[in-house]
PDB file of C-alpha atoms in Angstrom:
ATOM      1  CA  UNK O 217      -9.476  -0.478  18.109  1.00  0.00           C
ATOM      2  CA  UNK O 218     -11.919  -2.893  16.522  1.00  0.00           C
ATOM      3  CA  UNK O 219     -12.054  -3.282  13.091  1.00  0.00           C
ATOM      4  CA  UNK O 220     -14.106  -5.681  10.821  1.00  0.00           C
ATOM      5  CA  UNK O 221     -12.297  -7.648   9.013  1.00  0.00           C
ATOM      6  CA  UNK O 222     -13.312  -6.341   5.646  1.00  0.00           C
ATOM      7  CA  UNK O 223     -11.946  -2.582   6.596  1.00  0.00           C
ATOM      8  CA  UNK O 224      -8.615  -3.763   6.019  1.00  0.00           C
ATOM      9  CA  UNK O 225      -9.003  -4.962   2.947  1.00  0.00           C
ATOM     10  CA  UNK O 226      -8.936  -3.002  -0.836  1.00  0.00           C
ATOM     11  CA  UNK O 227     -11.933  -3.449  -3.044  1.00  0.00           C
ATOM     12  CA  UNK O 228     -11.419  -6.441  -5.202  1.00  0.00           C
ATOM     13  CA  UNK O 229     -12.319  -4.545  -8.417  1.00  0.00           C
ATOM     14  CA  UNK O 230      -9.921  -1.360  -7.926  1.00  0.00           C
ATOM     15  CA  UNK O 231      -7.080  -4.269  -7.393  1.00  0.00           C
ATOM     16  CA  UNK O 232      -7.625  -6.142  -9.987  1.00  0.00           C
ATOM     17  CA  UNK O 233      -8.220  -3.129 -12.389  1.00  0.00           C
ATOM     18  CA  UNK O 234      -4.438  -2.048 -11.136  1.00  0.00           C
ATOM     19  CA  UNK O 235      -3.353  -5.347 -11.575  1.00  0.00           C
ATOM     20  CA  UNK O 236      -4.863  -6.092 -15.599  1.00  0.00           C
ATOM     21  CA  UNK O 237      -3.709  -2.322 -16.893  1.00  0.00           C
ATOM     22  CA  UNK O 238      -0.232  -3.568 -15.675  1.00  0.00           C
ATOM     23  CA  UNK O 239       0.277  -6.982 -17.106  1.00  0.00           C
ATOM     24  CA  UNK O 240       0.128  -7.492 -20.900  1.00  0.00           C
ATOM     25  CA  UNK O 241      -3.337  -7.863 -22.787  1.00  0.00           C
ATOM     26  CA  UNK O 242      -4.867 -11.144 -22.562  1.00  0.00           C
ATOM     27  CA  UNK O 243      -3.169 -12.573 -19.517  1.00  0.00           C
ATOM     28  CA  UNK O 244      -5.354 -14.330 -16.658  1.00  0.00           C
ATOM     29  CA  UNK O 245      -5.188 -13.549 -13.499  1.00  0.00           C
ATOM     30  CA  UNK O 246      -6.316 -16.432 -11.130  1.00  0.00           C
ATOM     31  CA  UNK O 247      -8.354 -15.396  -8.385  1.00  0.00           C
ATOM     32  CA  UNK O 248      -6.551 -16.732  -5.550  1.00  0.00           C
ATOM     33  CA  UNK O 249      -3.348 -14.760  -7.278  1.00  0.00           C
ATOM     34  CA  UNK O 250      -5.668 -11.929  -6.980  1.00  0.00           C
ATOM     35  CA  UNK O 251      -6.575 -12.484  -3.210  1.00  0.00           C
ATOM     36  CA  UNK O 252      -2.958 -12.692  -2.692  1.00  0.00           C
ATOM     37  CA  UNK O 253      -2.003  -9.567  -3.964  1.00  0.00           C
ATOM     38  CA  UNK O 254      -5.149  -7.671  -2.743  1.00  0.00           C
ATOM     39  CA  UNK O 255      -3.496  -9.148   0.812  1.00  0.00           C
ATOM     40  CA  UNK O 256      -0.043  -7.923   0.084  1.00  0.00           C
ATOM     41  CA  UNK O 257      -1.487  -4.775  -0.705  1.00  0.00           C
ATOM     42  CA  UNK O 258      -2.788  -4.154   2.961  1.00  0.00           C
ATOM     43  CA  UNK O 259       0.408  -5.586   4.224  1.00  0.00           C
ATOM     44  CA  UNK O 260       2.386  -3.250   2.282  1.00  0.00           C
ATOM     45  CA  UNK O 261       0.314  -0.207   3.833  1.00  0.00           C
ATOM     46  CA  UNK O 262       0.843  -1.396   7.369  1.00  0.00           C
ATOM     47  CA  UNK O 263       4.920  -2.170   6.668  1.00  0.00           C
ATOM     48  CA  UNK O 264       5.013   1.616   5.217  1.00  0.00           C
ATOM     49  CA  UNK O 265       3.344   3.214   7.867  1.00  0.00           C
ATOM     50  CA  UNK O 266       4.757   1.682  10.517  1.00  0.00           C
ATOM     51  CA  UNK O 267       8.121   2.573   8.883  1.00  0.00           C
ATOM     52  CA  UNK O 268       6.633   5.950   7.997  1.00  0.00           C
ATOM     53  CA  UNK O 269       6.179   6.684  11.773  1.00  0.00           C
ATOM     54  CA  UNK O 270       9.722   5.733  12.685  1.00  0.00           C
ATOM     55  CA  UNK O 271      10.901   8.868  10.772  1.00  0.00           C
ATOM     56  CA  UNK O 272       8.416  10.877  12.393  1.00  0.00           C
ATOM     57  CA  UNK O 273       9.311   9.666  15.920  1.00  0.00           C
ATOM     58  CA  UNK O 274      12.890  10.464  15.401  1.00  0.00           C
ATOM     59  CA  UNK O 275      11.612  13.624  14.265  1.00  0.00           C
ATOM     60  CA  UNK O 276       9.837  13.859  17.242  1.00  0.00           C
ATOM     61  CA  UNK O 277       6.373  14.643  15.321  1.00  0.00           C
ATOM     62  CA  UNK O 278       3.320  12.971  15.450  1.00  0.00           C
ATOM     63  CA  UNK O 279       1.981  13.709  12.107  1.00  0.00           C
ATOM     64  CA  UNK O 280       3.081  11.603   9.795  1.00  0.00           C
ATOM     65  CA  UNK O 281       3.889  13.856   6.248  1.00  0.00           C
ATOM     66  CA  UNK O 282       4.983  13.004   3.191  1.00  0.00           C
ATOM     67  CA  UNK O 283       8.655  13.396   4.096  1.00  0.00           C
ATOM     68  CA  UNK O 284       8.203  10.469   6.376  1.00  0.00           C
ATOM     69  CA  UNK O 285       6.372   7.975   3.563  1.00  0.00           C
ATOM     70  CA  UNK O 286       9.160   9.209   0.748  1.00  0.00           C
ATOM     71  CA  UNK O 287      11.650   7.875   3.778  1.00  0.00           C
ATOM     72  CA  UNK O 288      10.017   4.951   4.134  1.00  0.00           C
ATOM     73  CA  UNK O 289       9.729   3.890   0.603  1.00  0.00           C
ATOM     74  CA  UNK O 290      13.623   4.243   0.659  1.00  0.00           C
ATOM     75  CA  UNK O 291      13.878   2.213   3.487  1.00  0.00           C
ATOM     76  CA  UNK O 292      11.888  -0.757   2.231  1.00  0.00           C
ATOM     77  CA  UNK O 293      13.878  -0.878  -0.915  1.00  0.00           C
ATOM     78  CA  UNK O 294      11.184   0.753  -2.768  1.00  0.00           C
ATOM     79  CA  UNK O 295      13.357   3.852  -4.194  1.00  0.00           C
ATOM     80  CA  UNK O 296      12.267   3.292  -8.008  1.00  0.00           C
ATOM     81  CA  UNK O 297       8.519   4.636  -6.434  1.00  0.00           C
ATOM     82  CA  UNK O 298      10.131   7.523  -5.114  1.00  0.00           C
ATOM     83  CA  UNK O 299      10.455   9.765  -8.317  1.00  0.00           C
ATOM     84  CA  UNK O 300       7.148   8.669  -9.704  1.00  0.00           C
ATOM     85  CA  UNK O 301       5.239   9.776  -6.353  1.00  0.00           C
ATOM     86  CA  UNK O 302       6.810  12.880  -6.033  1.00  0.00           C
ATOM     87  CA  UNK O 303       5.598  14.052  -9.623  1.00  0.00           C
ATOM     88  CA  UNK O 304       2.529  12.468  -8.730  1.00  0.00           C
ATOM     89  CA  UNK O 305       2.133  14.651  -5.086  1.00  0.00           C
ATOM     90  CA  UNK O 306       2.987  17.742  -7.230  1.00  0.00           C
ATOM     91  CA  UNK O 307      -0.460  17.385  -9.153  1.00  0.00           C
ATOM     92  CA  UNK O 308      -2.138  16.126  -6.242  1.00  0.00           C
ATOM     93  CA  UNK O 309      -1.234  19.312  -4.680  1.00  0.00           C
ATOM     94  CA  UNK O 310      -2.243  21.669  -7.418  1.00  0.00           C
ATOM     95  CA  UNK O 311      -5.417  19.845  -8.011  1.00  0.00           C
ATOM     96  CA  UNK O 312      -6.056  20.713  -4.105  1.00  0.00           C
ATOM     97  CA  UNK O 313      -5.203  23.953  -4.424  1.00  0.00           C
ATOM     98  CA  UNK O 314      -7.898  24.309  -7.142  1.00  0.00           C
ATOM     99  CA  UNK O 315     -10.653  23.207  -5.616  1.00  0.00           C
ATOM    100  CA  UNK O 316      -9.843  25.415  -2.553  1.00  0.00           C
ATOM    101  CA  UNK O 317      -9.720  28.386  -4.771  1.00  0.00           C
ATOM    102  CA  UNK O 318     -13.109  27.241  -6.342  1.00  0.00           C
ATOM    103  CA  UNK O 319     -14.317  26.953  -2.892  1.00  0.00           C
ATOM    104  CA  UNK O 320     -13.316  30.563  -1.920  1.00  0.00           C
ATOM    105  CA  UNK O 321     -14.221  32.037  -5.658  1.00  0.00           C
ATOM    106  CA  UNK O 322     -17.989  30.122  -4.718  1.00  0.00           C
ATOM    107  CA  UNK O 323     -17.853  32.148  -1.435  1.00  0.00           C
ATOM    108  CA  UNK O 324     -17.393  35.543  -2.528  1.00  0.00           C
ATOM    109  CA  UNK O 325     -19.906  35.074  -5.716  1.00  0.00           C
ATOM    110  CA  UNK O 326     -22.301  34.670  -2.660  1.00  0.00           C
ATOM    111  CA  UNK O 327     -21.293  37.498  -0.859  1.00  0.00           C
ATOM    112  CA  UNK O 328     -21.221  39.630  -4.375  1.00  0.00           C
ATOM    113  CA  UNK O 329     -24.995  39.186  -4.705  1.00  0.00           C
ATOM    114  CA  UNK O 330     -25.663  40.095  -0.992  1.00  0.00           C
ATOM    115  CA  UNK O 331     -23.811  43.109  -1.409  1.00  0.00           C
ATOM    116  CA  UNK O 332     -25.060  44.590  -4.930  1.00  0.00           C
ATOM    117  CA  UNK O 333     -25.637  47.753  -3.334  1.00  0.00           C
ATOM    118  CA  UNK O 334     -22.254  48.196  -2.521  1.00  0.00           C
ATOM    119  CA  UNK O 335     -20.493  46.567  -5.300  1.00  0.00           C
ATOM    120  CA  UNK O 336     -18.908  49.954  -7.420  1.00  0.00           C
ATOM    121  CA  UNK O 337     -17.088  50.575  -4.185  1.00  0.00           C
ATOM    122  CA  UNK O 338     -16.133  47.807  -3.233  1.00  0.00           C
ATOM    123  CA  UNK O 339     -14.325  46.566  -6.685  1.00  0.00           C
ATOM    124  CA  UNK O 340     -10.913  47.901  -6.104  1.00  0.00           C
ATOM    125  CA  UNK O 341     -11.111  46.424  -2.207  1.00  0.00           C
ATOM    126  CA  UNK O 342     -11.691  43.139  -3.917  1.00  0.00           C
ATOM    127  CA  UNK O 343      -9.175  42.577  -6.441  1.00  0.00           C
ATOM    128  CA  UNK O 344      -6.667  43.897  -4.045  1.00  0.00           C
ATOM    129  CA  UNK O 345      -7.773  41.440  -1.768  1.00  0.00           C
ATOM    130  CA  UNK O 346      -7.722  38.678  -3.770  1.00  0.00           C
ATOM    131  CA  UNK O 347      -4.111  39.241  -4.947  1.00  0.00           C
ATOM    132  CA  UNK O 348      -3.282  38.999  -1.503  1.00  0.00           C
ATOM    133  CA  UNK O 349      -4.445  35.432  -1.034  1.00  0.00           C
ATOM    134  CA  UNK O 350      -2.987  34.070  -3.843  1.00  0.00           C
ATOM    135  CA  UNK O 351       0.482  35.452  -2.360  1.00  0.00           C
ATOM    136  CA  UNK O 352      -0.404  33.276   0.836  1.00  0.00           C
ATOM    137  CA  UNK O 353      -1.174  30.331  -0.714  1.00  0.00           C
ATOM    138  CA  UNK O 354       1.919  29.984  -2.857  1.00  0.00           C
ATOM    139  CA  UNK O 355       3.806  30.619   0.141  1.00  0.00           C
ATOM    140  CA  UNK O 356       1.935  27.716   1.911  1.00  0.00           C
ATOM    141  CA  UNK O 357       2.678  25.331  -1.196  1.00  0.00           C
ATOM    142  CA  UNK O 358       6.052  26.706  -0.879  1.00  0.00           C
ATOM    143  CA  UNK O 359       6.596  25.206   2.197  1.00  0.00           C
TER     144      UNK O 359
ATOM    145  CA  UNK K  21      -3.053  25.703 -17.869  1.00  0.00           C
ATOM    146  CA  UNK K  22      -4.518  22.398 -17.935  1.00  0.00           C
ATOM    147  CA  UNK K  23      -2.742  19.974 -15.001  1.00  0.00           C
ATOM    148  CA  UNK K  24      -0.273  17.416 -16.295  1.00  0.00           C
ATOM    149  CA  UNK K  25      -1.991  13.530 -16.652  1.00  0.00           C
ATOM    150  CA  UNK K  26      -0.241  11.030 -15.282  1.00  0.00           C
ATOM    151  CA  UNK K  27      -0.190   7.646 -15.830  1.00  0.00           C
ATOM    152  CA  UNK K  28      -2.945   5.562 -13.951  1.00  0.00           C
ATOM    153  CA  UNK K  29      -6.578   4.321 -14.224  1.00  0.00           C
ATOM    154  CA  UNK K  30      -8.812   5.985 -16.571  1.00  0.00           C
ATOM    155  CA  UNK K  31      -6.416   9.173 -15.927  1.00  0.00           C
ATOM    156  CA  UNK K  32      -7.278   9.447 -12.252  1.00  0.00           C
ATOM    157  CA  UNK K  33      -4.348  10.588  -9.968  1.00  0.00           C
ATOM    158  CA  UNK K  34      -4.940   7.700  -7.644  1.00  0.00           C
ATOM    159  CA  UNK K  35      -8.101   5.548  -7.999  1.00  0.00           C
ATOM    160  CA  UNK K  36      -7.651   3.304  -4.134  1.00  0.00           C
ATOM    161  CA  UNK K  37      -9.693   5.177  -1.840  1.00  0.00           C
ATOM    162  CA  UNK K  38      -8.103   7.020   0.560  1.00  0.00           C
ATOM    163  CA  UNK K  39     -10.559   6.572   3.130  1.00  0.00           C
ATOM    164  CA  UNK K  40     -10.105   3.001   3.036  1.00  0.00           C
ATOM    165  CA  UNK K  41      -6.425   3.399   3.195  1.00  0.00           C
ATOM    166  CA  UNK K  42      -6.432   6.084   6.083  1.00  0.00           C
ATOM    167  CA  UNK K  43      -8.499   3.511   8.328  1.00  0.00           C
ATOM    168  CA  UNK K  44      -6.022   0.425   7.429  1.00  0.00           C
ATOM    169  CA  UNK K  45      -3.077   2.914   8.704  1.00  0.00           C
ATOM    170  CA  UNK K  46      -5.179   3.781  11.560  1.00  0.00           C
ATOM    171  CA  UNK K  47      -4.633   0.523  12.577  1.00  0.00           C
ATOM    172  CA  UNK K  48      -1.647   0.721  13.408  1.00  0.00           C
ATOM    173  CA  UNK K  49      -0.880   1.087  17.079  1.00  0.00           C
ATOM    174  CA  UNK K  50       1.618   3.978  17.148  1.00  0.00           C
ATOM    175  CA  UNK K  51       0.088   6.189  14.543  1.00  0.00           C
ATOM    176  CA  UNK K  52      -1.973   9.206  15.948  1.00  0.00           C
ATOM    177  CA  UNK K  53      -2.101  11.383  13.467  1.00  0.00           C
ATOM    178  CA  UNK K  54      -1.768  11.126   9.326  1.00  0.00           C
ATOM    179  CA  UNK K  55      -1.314  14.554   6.880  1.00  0.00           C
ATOM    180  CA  UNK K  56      -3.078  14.463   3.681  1.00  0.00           C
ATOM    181  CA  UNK K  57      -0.208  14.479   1.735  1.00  0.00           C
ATOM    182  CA  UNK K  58       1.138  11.395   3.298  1.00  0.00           C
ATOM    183  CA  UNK K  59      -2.337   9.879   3.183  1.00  0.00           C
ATOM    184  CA  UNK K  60      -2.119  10.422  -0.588  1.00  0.00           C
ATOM    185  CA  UNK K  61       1.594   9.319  -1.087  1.00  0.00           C
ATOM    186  CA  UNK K  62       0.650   6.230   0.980  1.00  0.00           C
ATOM    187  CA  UNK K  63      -2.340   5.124  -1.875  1.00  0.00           C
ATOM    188  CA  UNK K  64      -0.337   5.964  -4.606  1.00  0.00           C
ATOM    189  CA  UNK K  65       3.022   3.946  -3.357  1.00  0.00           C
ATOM    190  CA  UNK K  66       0.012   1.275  -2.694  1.00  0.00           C
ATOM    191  CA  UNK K  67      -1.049   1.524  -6.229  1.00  0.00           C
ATOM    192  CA  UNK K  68       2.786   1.407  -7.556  1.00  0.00           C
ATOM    193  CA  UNK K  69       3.615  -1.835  -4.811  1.00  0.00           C
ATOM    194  CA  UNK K  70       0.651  -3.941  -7.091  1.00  0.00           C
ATOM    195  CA  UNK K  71       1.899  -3.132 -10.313  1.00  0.00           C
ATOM    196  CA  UNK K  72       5.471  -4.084  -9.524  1.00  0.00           C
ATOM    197  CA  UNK K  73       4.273  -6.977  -7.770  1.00  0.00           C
ATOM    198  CA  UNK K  74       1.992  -8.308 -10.743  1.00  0.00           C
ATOM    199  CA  UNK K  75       4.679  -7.558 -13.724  1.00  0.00           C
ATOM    200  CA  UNK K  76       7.549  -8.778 -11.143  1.00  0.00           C
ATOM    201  CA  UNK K  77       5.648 -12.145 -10.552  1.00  0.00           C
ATOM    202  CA  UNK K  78       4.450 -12.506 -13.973  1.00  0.00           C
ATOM    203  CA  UNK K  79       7.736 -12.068 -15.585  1.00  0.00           C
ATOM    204  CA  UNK K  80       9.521 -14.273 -12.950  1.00  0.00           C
ATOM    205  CA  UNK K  81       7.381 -17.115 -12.349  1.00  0.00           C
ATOM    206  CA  UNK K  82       8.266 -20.441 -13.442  1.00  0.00           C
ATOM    207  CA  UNK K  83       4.684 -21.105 -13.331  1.00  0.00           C
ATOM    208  CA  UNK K  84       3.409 -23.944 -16.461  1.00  0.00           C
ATOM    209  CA  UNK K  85       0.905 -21.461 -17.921  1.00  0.00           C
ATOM    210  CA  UNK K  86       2.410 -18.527 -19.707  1.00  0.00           C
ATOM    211  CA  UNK K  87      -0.612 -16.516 -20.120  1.00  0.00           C
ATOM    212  CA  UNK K  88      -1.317 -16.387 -16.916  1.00  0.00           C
ATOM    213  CA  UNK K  89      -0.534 -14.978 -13.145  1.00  0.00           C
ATOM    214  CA  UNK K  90      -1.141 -17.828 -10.376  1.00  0.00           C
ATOM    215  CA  UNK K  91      -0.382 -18.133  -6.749  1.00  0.00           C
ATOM    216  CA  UNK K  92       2.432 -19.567  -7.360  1.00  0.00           C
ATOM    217  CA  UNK K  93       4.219 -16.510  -9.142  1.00  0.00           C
ATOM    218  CA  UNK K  94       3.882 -14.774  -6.413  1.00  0.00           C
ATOM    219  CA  UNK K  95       4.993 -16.879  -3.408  1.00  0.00           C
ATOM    220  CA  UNK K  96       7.853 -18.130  -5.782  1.00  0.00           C
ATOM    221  CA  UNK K  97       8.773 -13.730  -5.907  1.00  0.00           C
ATOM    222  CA  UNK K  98       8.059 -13.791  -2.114  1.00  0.00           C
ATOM    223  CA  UNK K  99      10.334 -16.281  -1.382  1.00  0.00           C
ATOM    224  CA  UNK K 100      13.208 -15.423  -3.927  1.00  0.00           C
ATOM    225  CA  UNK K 101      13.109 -11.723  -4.106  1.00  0.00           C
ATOM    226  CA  UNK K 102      14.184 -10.039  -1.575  1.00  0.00           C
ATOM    227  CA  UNK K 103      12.641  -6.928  -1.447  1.00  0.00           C
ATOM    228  CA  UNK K 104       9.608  -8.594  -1.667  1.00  0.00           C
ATOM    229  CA  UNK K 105      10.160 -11.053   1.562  1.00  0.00           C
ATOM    230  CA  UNK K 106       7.997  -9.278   3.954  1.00  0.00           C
ATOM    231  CA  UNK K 107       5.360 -11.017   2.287  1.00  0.00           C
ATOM    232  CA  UNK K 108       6.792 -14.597   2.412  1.00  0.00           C
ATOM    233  CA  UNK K 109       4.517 -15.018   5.497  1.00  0.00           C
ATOM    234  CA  UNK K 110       1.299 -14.385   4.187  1.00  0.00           C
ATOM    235  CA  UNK K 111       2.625 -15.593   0.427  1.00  0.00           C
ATOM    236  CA  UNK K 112       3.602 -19.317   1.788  1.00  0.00           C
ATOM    237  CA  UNK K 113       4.292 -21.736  -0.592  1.00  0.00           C
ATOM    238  CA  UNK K 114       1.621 -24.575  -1.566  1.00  0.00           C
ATOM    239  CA  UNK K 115       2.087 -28.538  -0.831  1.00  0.00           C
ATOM    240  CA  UNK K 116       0.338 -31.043  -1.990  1.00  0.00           C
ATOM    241  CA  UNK K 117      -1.235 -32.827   1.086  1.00  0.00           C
ATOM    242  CA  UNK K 118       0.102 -36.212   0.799  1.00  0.00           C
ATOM    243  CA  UNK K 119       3.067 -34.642   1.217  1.00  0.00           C
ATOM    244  CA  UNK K 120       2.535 -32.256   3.970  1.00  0.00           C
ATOM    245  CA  UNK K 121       0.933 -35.271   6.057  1.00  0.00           C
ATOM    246  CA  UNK K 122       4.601 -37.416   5.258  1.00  0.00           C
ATOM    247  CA  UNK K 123       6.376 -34.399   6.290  1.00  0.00           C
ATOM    248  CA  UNK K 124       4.375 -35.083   9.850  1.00  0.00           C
ATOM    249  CA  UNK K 125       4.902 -38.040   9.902  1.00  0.00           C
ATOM    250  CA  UNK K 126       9.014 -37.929   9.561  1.00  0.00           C
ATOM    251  CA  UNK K 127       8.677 -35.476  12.456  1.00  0.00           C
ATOM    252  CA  UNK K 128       6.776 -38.014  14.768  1.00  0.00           C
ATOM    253  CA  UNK K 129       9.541 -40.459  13.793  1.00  0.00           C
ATOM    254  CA  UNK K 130      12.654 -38.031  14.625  1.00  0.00           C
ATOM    255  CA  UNK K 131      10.936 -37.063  17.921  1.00  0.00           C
ATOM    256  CA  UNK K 132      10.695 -40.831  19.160  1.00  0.00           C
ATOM    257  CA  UNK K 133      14.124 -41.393  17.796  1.00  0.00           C
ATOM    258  CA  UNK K 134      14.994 -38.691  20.354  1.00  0.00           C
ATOM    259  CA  UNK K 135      13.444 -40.026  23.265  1.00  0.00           C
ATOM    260  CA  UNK K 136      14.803 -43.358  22.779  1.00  0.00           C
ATOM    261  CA  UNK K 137      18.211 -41.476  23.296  1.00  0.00           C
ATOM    262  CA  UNK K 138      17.480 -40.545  26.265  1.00  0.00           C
ATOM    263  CA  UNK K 139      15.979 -43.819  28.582  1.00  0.00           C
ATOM    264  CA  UNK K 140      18.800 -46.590  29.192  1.00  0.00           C
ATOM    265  CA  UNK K 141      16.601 -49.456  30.782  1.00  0.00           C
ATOM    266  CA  UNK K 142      13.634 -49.531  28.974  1.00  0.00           C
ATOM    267  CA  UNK K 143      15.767 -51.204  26.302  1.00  0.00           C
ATOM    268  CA  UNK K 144      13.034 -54.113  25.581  1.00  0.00           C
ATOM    269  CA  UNK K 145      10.666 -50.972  24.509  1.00  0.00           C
ATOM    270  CA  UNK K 146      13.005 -49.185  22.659  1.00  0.00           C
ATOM    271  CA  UNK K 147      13.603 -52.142  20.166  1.00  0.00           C
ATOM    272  CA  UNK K 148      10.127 -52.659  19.777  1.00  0.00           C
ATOM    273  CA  UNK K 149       9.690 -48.572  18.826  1.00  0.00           C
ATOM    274  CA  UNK K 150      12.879 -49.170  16.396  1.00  0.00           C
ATOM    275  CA  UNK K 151      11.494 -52.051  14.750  1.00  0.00           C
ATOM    276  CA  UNK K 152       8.036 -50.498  14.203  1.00  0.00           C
ATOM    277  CA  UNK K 153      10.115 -47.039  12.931  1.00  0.00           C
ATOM    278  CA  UNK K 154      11.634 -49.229  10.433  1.00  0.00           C
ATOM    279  CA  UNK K 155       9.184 -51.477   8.826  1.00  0.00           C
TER     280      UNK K 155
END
């Protein structure tokens, strides 16, 4: 698979944003230090998805999931990120679940006004319905 | 119920893009497919790996300046730190030239040294290598 040799790289000015709100006010950063890092960076992807996919091979899946990158962070002597990206996939997942319920609430809204005719009826069919999917998608978070 | 803010640029969850990261795992050969958890976990980890580096280097490096991050800091952390030693590789130390080219130079030496080891009867050209070695 061909790849320019810019698609491997991070943007410069997401790196080096990471890299000022981490070190102390007023301290330079030299731009080959930044180079370096933004290089380590993309090393540091590759080295934790290739270890990613190990567990998922022995797993026999070939999906990476999270599972597999929390594994991996353990196994490159990275535990101290574990705890922090855990928290951090637990808002990641309820911000996802959001928008998927805005998507859904979007849909029916358009339905509603198609089907004004119909509407009295249809009210308690509704609400019944949608207390149904919210029972399905906790279960899928669940998992 | 407003979502818990985390830590992180301007209060985004994770501010690399995950396209970008998704097509730099891609590249790996064994990889077919990647969940969008994992995607995310893989930026964020990304995010976390940059800031340890930079405050790991910065803290550690014996580097003159104080207010400052250089190169050096972070081939010195390469080399020293273990869990950082993947990236001794791509993180090599610097030399100045003079003394990279003397470093060639010894080698040329040591490999003639080695070859005069091993012919017996050229001993006239031997002596003449030796003496030339060692002016």
């Amino acid at each position: 698979m061909a790849e320019r040799p810019e698609d491997l790289n991070l943007p410069n000015a997401v790196i080096t944003r990471i890299i000022k709100e981490a070190l102390p006010d007023g301290v330079n950063i030299s731009k080959e230090a930044r180079s370096a890092i933004s290089r380590a960076a993309s090393v540091f992807v590759l080295y934790a998805t290739s270890c990613a996919n190990n567990f998922a091979m022995k797993g026999k899946r070939k999906t990476l999931n999270a599972g597999d990158v929390l594994s991996a962070m353990e196994e490159m002597e990275f535990q101290r990120f574990v705890a922090p990206l855990k928290e951090s996939l637990e808002v990641y997942r309820h911000e996802q679940k959001g928008k998927k319920e805005a998507r859904k609430d979007k849909d029916k809204k358009t339905d509603s006004e198609e089907q004004d005719k119909s509407r009295e009826e249809d009210n308690d069919e509704d609400d019944e319905r949608m207390e149904e999917e919210e029972q399905n998608e906790e279960e899928e978070v669940d998992n | 119920m407003a979502a818990p803010r985390l830590s992180g640029t301007e209060n985004r969850l994770v501010s690399l893009p995950l396209s970008r990261i998704r097509v730099i795992m891609k590249s790996s050969p064994e990889v077919s497919s990647i969940n969008q958890d994992a995607l995310f976990l893989t930026a964020k980890a990304t995010e976390l790996f940059v800031q340890y580096l930079a405050t790991y280097s910065y803290k550690h490096g014996r580097g003159k300046e104080k207010n400052a991050l250089t190169y050096t800091d972070l081939s010195h952390t390469a080399e020293e730190c273990e869990t950082f030693q993947f990236l001794a590789d791509i993180l090599p130390k610097k030399i100045l030239a003079s003394k990279y080219l003397k470093m060639l130079e010894k080698e040329k030496r040591d490999g003639e040294v080695r070859e005069d080891d091993e012919g017996e009867e050229e001993e006239d050209e031997d002596k003449a290598v030796g003496d030339s070695v060692g002016s």
